[in-house]
XYZ file of N, CA and C in Angstrom:
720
model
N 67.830 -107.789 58.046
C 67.801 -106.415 58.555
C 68.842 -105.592 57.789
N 68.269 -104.811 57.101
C 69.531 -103.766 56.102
C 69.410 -102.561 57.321
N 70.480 -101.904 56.946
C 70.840 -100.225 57.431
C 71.565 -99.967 56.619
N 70.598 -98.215 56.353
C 71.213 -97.491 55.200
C 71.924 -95.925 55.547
N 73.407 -96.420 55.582
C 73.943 -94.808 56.573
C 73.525 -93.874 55.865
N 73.690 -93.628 54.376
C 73.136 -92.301 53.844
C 71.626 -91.287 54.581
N 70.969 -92.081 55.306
C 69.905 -91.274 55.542
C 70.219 -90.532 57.240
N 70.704 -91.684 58.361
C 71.487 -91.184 59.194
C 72.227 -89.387 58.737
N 72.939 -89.818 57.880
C 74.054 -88.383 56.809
C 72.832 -87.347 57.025
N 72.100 -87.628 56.142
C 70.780 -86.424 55.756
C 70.687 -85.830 57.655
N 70.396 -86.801 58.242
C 70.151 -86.023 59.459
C 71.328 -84.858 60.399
N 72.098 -85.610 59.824
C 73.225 -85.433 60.793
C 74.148 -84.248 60.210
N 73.907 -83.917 58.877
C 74.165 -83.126 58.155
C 73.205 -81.375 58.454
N 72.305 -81.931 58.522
C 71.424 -80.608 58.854
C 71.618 -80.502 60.335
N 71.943 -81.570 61.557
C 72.480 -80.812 62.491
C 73.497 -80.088 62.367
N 74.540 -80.422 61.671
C 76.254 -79.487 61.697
C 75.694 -78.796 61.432
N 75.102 -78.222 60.308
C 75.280 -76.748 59.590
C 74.011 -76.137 60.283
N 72.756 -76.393 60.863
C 72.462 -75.420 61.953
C 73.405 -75.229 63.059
N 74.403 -76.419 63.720
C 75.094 -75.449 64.797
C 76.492 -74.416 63.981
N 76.673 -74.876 63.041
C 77.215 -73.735 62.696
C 77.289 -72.655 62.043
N 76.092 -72.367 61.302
C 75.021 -71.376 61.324
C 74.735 -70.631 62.496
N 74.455 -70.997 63.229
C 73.870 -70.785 65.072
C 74.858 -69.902 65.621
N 75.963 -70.875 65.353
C 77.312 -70.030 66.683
C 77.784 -69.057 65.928
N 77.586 -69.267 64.674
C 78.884 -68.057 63.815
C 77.934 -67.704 62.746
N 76.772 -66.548 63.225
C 75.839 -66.479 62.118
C 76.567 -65.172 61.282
N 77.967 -64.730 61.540
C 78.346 -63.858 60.548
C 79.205 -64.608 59.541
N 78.782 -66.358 59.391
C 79.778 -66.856 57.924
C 78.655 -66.717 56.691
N 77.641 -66.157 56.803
C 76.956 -66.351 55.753
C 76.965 -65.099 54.820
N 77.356 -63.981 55.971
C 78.183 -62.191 55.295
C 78.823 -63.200 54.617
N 80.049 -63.871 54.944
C 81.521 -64.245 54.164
C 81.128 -65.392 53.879
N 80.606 -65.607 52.395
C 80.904 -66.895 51.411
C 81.796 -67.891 51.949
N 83.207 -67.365 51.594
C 84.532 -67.947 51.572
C 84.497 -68.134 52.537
N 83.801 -67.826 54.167
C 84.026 -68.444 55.182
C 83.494 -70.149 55.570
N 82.221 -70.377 54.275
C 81.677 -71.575 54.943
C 82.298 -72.693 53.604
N 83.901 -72.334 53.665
C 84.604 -74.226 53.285
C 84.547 -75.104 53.839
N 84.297 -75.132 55.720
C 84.109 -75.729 56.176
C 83.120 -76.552 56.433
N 82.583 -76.487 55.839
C 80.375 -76.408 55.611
C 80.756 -77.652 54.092
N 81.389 -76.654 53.685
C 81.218 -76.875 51.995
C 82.139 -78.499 51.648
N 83.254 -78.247 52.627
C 84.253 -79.419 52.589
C 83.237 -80.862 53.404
N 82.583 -80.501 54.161
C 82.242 -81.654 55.398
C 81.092 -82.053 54.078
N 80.317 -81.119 53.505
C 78.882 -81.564 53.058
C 79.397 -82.295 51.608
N 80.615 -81.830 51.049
C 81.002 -82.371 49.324
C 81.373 -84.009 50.006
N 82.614 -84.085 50.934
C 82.308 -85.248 51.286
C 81.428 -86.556 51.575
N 80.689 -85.936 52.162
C 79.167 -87.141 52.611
C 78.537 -86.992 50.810
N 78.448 -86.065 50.267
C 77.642 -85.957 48.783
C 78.707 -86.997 47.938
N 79.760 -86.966 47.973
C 80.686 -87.998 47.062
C 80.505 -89.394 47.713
N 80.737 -89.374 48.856
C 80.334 -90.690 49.916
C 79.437 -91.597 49.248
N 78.120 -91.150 49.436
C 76.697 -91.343 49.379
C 76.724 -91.833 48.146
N 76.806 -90.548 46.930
C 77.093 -90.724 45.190
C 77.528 -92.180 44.763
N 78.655 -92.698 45.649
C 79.434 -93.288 44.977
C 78.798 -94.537 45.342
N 77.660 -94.866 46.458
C 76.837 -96.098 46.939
C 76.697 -97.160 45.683
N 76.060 -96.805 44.373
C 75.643 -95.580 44.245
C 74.298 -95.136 45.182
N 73.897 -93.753 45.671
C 72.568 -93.267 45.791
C 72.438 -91.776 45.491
N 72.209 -91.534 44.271
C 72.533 -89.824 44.041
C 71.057 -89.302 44.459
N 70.410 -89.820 44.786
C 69.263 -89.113 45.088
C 68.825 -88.785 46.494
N 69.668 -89.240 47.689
C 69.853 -88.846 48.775
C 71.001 -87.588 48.771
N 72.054 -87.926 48.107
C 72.925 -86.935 47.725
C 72.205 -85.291 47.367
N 71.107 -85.423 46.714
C 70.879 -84.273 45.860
C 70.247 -83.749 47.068
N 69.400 -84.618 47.635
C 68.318 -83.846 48.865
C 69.556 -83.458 50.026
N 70.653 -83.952 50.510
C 71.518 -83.290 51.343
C 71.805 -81.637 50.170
N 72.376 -81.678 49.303
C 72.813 -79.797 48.458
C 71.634 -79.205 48.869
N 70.564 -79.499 48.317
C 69.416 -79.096 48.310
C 68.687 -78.418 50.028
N 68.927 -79.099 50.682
C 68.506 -78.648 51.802
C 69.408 -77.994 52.633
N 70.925 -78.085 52.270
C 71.607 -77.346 52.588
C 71.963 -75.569 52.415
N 71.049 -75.692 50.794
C 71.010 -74.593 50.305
C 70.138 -73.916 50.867
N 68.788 -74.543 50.998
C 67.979 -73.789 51.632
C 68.327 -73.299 52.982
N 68.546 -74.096 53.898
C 69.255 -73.468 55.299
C 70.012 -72.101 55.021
N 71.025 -72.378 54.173
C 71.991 -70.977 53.848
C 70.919 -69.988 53.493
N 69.860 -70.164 52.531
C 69.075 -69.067 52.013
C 68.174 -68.679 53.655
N 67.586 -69.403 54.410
C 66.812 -69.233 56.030
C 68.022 -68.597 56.511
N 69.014 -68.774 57.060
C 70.284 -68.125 57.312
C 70.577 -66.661 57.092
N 70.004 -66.064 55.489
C 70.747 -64.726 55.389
C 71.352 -64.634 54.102
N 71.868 -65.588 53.705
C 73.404 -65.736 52.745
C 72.795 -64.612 51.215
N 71.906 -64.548 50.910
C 70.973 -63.684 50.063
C 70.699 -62.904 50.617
N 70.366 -62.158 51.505
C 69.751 -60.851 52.217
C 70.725 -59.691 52.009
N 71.792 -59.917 51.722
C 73.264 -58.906 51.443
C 73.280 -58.557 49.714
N 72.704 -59.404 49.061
C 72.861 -59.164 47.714
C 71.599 -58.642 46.896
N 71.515 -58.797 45.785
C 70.472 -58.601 44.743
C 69.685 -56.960 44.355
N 70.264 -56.281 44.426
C 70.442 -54.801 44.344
C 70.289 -54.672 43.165
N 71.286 -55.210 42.164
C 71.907 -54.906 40.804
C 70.003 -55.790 40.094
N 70.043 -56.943 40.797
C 68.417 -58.099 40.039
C 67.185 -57.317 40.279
N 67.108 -56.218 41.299
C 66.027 -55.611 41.776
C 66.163 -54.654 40.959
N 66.837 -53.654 40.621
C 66.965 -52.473 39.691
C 66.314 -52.996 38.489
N 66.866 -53.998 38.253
C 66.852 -54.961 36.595
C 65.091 -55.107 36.608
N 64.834 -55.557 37.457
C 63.342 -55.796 37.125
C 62.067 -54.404 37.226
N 63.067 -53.837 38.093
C 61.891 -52.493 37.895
C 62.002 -51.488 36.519
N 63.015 -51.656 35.813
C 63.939 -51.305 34.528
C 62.571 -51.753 33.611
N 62.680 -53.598 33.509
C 61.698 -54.223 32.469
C 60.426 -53.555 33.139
N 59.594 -53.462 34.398
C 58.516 -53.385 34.838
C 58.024 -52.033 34.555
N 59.214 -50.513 34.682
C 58.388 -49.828 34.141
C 58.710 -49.725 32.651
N 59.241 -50.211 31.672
C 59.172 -50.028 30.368
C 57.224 -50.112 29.679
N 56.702 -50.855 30.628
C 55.624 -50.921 30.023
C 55.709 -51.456 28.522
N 54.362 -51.980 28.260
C 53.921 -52.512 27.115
C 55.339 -52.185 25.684
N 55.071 -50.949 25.365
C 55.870 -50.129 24.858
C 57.288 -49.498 24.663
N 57.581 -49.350 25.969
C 58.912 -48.854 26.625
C 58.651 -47.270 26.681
N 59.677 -46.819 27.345
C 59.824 -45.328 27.446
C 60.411 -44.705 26.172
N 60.807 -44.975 24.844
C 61.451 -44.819 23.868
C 62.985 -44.747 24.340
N 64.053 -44.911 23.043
C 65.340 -45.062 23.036
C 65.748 -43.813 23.553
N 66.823 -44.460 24.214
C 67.435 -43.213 25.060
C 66.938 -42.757 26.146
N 65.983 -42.841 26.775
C 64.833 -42.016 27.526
C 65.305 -43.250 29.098
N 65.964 -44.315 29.110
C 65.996 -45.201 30.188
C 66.587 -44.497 31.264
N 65.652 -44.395 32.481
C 66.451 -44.069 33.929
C 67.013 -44.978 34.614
N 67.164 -46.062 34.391
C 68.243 -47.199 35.481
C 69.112 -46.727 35.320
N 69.704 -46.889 33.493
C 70.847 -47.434 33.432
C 71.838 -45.838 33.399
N 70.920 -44.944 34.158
C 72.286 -43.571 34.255
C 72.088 -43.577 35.474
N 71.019 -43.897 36.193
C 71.325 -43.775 38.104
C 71.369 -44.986 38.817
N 70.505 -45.827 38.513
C 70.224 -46.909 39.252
C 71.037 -48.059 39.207
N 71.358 -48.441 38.199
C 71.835 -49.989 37.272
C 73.088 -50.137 37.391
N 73.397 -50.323 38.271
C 75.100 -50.006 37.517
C 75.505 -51.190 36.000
N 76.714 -51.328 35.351
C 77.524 -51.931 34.480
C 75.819 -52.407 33.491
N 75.012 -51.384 33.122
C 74.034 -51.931 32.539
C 73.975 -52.630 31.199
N 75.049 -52.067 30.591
C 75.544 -52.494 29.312
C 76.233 -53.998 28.928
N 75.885 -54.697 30.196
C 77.173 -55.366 30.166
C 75.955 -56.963 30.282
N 75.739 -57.224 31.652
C 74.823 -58.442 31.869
C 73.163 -58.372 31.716
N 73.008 -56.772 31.727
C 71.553 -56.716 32.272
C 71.224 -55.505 31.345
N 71.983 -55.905 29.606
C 71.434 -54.885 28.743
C 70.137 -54.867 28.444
N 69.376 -56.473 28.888
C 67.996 -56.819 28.272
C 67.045 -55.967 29.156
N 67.121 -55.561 30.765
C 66.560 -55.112 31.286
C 66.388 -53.659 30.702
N 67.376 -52.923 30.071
C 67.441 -51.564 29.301
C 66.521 -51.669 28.086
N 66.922 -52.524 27.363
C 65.896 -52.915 26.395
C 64.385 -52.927 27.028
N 63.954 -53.750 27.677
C 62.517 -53.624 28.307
C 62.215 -52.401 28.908
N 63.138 -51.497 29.650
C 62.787 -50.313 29.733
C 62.278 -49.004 28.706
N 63.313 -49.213 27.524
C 62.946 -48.560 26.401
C 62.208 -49.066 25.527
N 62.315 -50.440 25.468
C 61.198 -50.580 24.156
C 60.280 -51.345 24.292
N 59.793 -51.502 25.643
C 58.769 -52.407 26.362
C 59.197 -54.056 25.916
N 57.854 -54.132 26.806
C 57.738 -55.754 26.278
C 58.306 -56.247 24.809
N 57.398 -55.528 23.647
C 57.377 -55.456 22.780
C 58.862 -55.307 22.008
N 59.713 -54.725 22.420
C 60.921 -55.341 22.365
C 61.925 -56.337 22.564
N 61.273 -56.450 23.962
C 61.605 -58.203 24.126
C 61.571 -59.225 23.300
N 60.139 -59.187 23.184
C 59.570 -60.267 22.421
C 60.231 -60.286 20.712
N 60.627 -58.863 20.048
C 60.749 -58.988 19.101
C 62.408 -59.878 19.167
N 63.593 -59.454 20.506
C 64.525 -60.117 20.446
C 64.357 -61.550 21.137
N 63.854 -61.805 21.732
C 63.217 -63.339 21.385
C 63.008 -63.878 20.435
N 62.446 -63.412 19.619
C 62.115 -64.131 18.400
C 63.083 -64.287 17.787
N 63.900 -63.057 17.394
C 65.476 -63.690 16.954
C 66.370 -64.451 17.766
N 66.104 -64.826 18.371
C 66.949 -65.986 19.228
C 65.817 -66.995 18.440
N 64.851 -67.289 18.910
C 64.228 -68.187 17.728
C 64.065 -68.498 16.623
N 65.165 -67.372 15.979
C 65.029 -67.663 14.482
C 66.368 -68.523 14.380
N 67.303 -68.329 15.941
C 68.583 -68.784 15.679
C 68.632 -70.249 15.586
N 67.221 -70.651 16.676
C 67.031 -71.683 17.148
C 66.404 -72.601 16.058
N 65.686 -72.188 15.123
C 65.178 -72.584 14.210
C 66.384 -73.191 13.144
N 67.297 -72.371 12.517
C 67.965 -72.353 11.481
C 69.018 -73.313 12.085
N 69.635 -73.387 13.569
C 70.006 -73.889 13.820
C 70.039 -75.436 13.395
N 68.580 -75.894 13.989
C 68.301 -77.268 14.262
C 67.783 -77.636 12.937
N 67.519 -77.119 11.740
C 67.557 -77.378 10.241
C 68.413 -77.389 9.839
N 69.736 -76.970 10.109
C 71.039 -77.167 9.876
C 71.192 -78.156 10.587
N 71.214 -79.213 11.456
C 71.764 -79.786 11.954
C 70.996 -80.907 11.705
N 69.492 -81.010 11.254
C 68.944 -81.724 10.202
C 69.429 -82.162 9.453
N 69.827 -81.223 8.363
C 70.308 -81.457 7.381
C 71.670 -82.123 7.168
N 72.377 -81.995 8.243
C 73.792 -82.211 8.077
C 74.118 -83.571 7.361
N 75.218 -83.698 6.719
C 75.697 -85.328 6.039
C 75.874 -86.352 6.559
N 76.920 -85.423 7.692
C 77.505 -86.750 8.609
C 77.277 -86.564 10.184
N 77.616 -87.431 10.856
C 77.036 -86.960 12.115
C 78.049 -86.039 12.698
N 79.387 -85.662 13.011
C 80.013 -85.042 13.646
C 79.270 -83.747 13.160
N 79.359 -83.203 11.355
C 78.712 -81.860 11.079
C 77.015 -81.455 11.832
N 76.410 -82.856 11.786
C 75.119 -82.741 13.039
C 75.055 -82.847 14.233
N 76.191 -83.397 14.849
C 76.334 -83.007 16.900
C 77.148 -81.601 16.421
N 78.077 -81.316 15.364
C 78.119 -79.669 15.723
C 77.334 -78.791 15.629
N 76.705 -78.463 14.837
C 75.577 -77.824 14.739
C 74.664 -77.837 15.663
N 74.477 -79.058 16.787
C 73.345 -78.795 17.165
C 73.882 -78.274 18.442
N 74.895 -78.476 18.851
C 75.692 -77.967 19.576
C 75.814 -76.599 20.100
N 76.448 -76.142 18.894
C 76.673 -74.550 18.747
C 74.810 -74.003 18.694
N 74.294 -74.562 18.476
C 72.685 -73.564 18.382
C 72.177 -73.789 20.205
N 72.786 -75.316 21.111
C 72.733 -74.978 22.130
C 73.253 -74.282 23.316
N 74.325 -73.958 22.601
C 75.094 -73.294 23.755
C 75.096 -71.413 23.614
N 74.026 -70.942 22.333
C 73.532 -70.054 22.054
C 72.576 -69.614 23.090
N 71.329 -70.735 22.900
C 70.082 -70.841 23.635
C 70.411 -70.754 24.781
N 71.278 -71.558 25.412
C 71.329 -71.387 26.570
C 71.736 -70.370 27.421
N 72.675 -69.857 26.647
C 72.781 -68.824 27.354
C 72.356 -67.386 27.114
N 71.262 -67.458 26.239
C 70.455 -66.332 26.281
C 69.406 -66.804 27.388
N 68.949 -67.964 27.401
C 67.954 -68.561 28.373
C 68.384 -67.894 29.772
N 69.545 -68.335 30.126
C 69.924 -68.152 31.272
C 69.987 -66.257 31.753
N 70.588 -65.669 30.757
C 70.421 -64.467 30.821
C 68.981 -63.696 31.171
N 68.451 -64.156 30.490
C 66.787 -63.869 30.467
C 66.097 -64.150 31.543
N 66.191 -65.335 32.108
C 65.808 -65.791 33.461
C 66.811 -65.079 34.841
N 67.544 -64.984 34.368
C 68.478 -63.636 35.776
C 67.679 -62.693 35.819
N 67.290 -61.943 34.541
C 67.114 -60.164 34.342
C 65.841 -60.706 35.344
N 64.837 -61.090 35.467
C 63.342 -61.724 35.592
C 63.534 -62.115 37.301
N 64.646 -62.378 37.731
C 64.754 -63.079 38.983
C 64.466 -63.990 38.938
N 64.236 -65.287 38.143
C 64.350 -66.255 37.989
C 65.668 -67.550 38.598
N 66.391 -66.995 38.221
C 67.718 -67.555 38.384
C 68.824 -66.461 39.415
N 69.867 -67.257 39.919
C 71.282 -66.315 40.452
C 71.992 -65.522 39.011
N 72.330 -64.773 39.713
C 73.224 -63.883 39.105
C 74.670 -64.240 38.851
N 74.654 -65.092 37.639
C 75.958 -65.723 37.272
C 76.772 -64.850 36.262
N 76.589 -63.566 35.769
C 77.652 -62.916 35.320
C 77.617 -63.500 33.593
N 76.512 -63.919 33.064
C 76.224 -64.836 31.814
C 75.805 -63.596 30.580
N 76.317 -63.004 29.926
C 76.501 -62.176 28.943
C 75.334 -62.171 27.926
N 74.287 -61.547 27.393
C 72.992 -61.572 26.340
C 73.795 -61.714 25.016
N 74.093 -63.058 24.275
C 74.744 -63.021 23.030
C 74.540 -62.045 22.032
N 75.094 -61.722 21.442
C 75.247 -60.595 20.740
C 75.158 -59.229 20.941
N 74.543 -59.115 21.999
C 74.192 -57.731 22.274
C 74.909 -57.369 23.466
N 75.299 -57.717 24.729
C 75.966 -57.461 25.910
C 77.605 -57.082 25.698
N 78.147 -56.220 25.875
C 79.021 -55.688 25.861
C 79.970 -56.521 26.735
N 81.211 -56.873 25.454
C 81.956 -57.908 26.008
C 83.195 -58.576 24.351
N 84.000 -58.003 24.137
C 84.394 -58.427 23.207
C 84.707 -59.695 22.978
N 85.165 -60.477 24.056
C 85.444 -61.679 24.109
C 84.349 -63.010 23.929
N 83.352 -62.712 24.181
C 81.912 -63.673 24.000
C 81.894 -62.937 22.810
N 81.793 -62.062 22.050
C 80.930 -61.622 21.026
C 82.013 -62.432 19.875
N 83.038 -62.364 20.268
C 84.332 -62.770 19.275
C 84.297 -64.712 19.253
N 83.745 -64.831 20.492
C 83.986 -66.435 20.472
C 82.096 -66.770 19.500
N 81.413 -66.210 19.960
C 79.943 -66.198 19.451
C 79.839 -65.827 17.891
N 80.596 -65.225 17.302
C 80.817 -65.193 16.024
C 81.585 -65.675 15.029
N 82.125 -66.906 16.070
C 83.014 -67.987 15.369
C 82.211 -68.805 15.711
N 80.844 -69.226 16.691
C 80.661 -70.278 16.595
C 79.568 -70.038 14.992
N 79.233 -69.047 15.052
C 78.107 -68.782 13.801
C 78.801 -68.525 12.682
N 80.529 -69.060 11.960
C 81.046 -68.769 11.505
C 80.767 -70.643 11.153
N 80.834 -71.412 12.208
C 81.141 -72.381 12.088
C 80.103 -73.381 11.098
N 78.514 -72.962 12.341
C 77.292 -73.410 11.460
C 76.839 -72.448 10.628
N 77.633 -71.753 10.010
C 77.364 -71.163 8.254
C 78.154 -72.192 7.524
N 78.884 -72.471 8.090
C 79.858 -73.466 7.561
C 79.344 -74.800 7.116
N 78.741 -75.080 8.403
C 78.000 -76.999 8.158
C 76.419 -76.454 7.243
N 76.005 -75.189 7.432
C 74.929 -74.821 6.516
C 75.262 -74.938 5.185
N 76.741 -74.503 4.542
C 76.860 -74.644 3.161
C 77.475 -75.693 2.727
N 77.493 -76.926 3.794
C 77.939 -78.229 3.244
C 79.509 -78.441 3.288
N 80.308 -77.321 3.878
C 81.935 -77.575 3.867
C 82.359 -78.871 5.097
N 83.130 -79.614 4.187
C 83.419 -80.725 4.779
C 85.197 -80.538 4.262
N 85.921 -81.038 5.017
C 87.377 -81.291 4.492
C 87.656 -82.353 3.747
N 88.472 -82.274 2.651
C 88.731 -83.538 1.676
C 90.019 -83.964 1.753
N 90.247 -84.929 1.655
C 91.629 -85.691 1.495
C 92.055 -85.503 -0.219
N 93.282 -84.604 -0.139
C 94.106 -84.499 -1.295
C 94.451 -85.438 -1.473
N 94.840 -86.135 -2.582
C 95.667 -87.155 -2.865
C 96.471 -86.576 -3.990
N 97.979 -87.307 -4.095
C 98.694 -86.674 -4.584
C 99.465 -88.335 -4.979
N 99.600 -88.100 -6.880
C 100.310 -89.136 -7.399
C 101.367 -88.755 -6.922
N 101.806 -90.219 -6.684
C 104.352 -90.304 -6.311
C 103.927 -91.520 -7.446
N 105.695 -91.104 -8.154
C 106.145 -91.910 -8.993
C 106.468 -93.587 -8.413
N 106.296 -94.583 -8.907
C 106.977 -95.521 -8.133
C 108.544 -95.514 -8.005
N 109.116 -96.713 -7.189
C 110.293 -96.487 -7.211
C 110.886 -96.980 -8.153
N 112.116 -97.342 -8.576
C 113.024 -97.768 -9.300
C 113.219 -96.566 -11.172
N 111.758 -95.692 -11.128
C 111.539 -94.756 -12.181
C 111.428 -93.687 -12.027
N 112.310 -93.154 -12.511
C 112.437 -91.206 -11.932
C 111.271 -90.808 -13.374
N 110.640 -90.106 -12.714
C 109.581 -88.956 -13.464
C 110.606 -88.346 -14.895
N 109.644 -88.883 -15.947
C 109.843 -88.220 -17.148
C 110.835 -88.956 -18.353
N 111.057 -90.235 -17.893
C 112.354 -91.169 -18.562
C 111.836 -92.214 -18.586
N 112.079 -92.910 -19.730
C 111.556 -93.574 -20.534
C 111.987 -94.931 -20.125
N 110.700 -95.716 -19.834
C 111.072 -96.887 -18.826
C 111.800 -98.355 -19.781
N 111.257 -97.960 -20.818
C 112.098 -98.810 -21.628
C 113.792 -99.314 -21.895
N 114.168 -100.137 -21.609
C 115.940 -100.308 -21.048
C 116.808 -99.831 -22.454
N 116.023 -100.797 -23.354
C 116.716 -100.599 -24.599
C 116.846 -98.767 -25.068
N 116.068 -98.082 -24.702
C 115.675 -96.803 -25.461
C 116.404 -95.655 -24.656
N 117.283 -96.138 -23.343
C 117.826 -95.336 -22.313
C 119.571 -94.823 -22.714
């Protein structure tokens, strides 16, 4: 006869956080109010994890999340994701032409910043999208032929590296503007207003130009005289 407490957990877990959901349905206004939620549930998730069983683990986050989302915890936000999509939705095929965007002077706030792509789809339609897509695919391309190509393997996990952490976070960007994803504050590379990503993003493309033209570091070597003979004197005893 086995018994497996992790599943007991699963149950007993979705009782706490409906009664405390229930009694205090204003912690889901305040984030920062449910540590207590957050502390009881990371526990049983490390608990469980460490069996090992991460796959009971995942279904406790998972259903926890959802409760919070039945709860409310979203019903206070997404203002800034809703603007964003009616931005891309009316750009139409085409867009409204440059300059001509109404979000981003009434509606949008900080449009320049996370949710420049939605401005873009407003002004230059779809068809703008797609054309900056494609340059992300050209990044993606040149990337992973560079990293093909590379000599050694460190110059090929960098490369392939830096072309993923590109992708990704245009991916991620792209899937916010869309409502796809939460609103994590994830910057459109190159284009989102932000000196600090644009400055770190142009060192990483500083880097794979780098493994593109084959720069590798070399070991100088440098002749030393041996000992007992100083440089330039004539080792011969008799001739000294």
């Amino acid at each position: 006869l086995q018994f497996q407490p992790s599943e007991v957990m699963k149950l007993a877990m979705v009782l706490y956080a409906v009664k405390l959901l229930a009694t205090k349905p204003k912690l889901v206004f305040e984030p920062r109010l449910l540590a207590p939620l957050g502390m009881v549930a990371g526990l049983a998730c490390i608990l469980i994890a460490s069996q090992p069983d991460l796959g009971t683990a995942l279904v406790i986050c998972f259903t926890l999340v959802a409760l919070l989302i039945v709860a409310g915890i979203a019903s206070a936000t997404g203002y800034q994701s809703v603007q964003g999509q009616i931005a891309v939705g009316s750009g139409g095929l085409f867009g409204r032409g440059l300059g001509e965007s109404v979000q981003k002077a009434l509606f949008l706030p900080e449009a320049h910043t996370d949710f420049i792509l939605a401005i873009i789809g407003e002004e230059l339609g779809v068809a703008g999208i797609a054309v900056l897509l494609f340059l992300y695919g050209l990044i993606a391309y040149g990337g992973l032929r560079i990293a093909k190509g590379a000599t050694s393997t460190y110059a090929k996990l960098l490369a392939a590296g830096l072309t993923a952490m590109v992708l990704c976070q245009a991916s991620l960007n792209v899937f916010t503007i869309l409502g796809l994803a939460p609103l994590t504050g994830v910057p459109l590379p190159f284009i989102s207003y932000g000196s600090t990503n644009l400055i770190v993003l142009l060192a990483a493309m500083g880097l794979l130009l780098n493994v593109a033209s084959g720069g590798a570091a070399h070991l100088r070597l440098v002749a030393t005289p041996s000992r007992g003979h100083a440089p330039g004197r004539d080792r011969s005893r008799g001739n000294s």
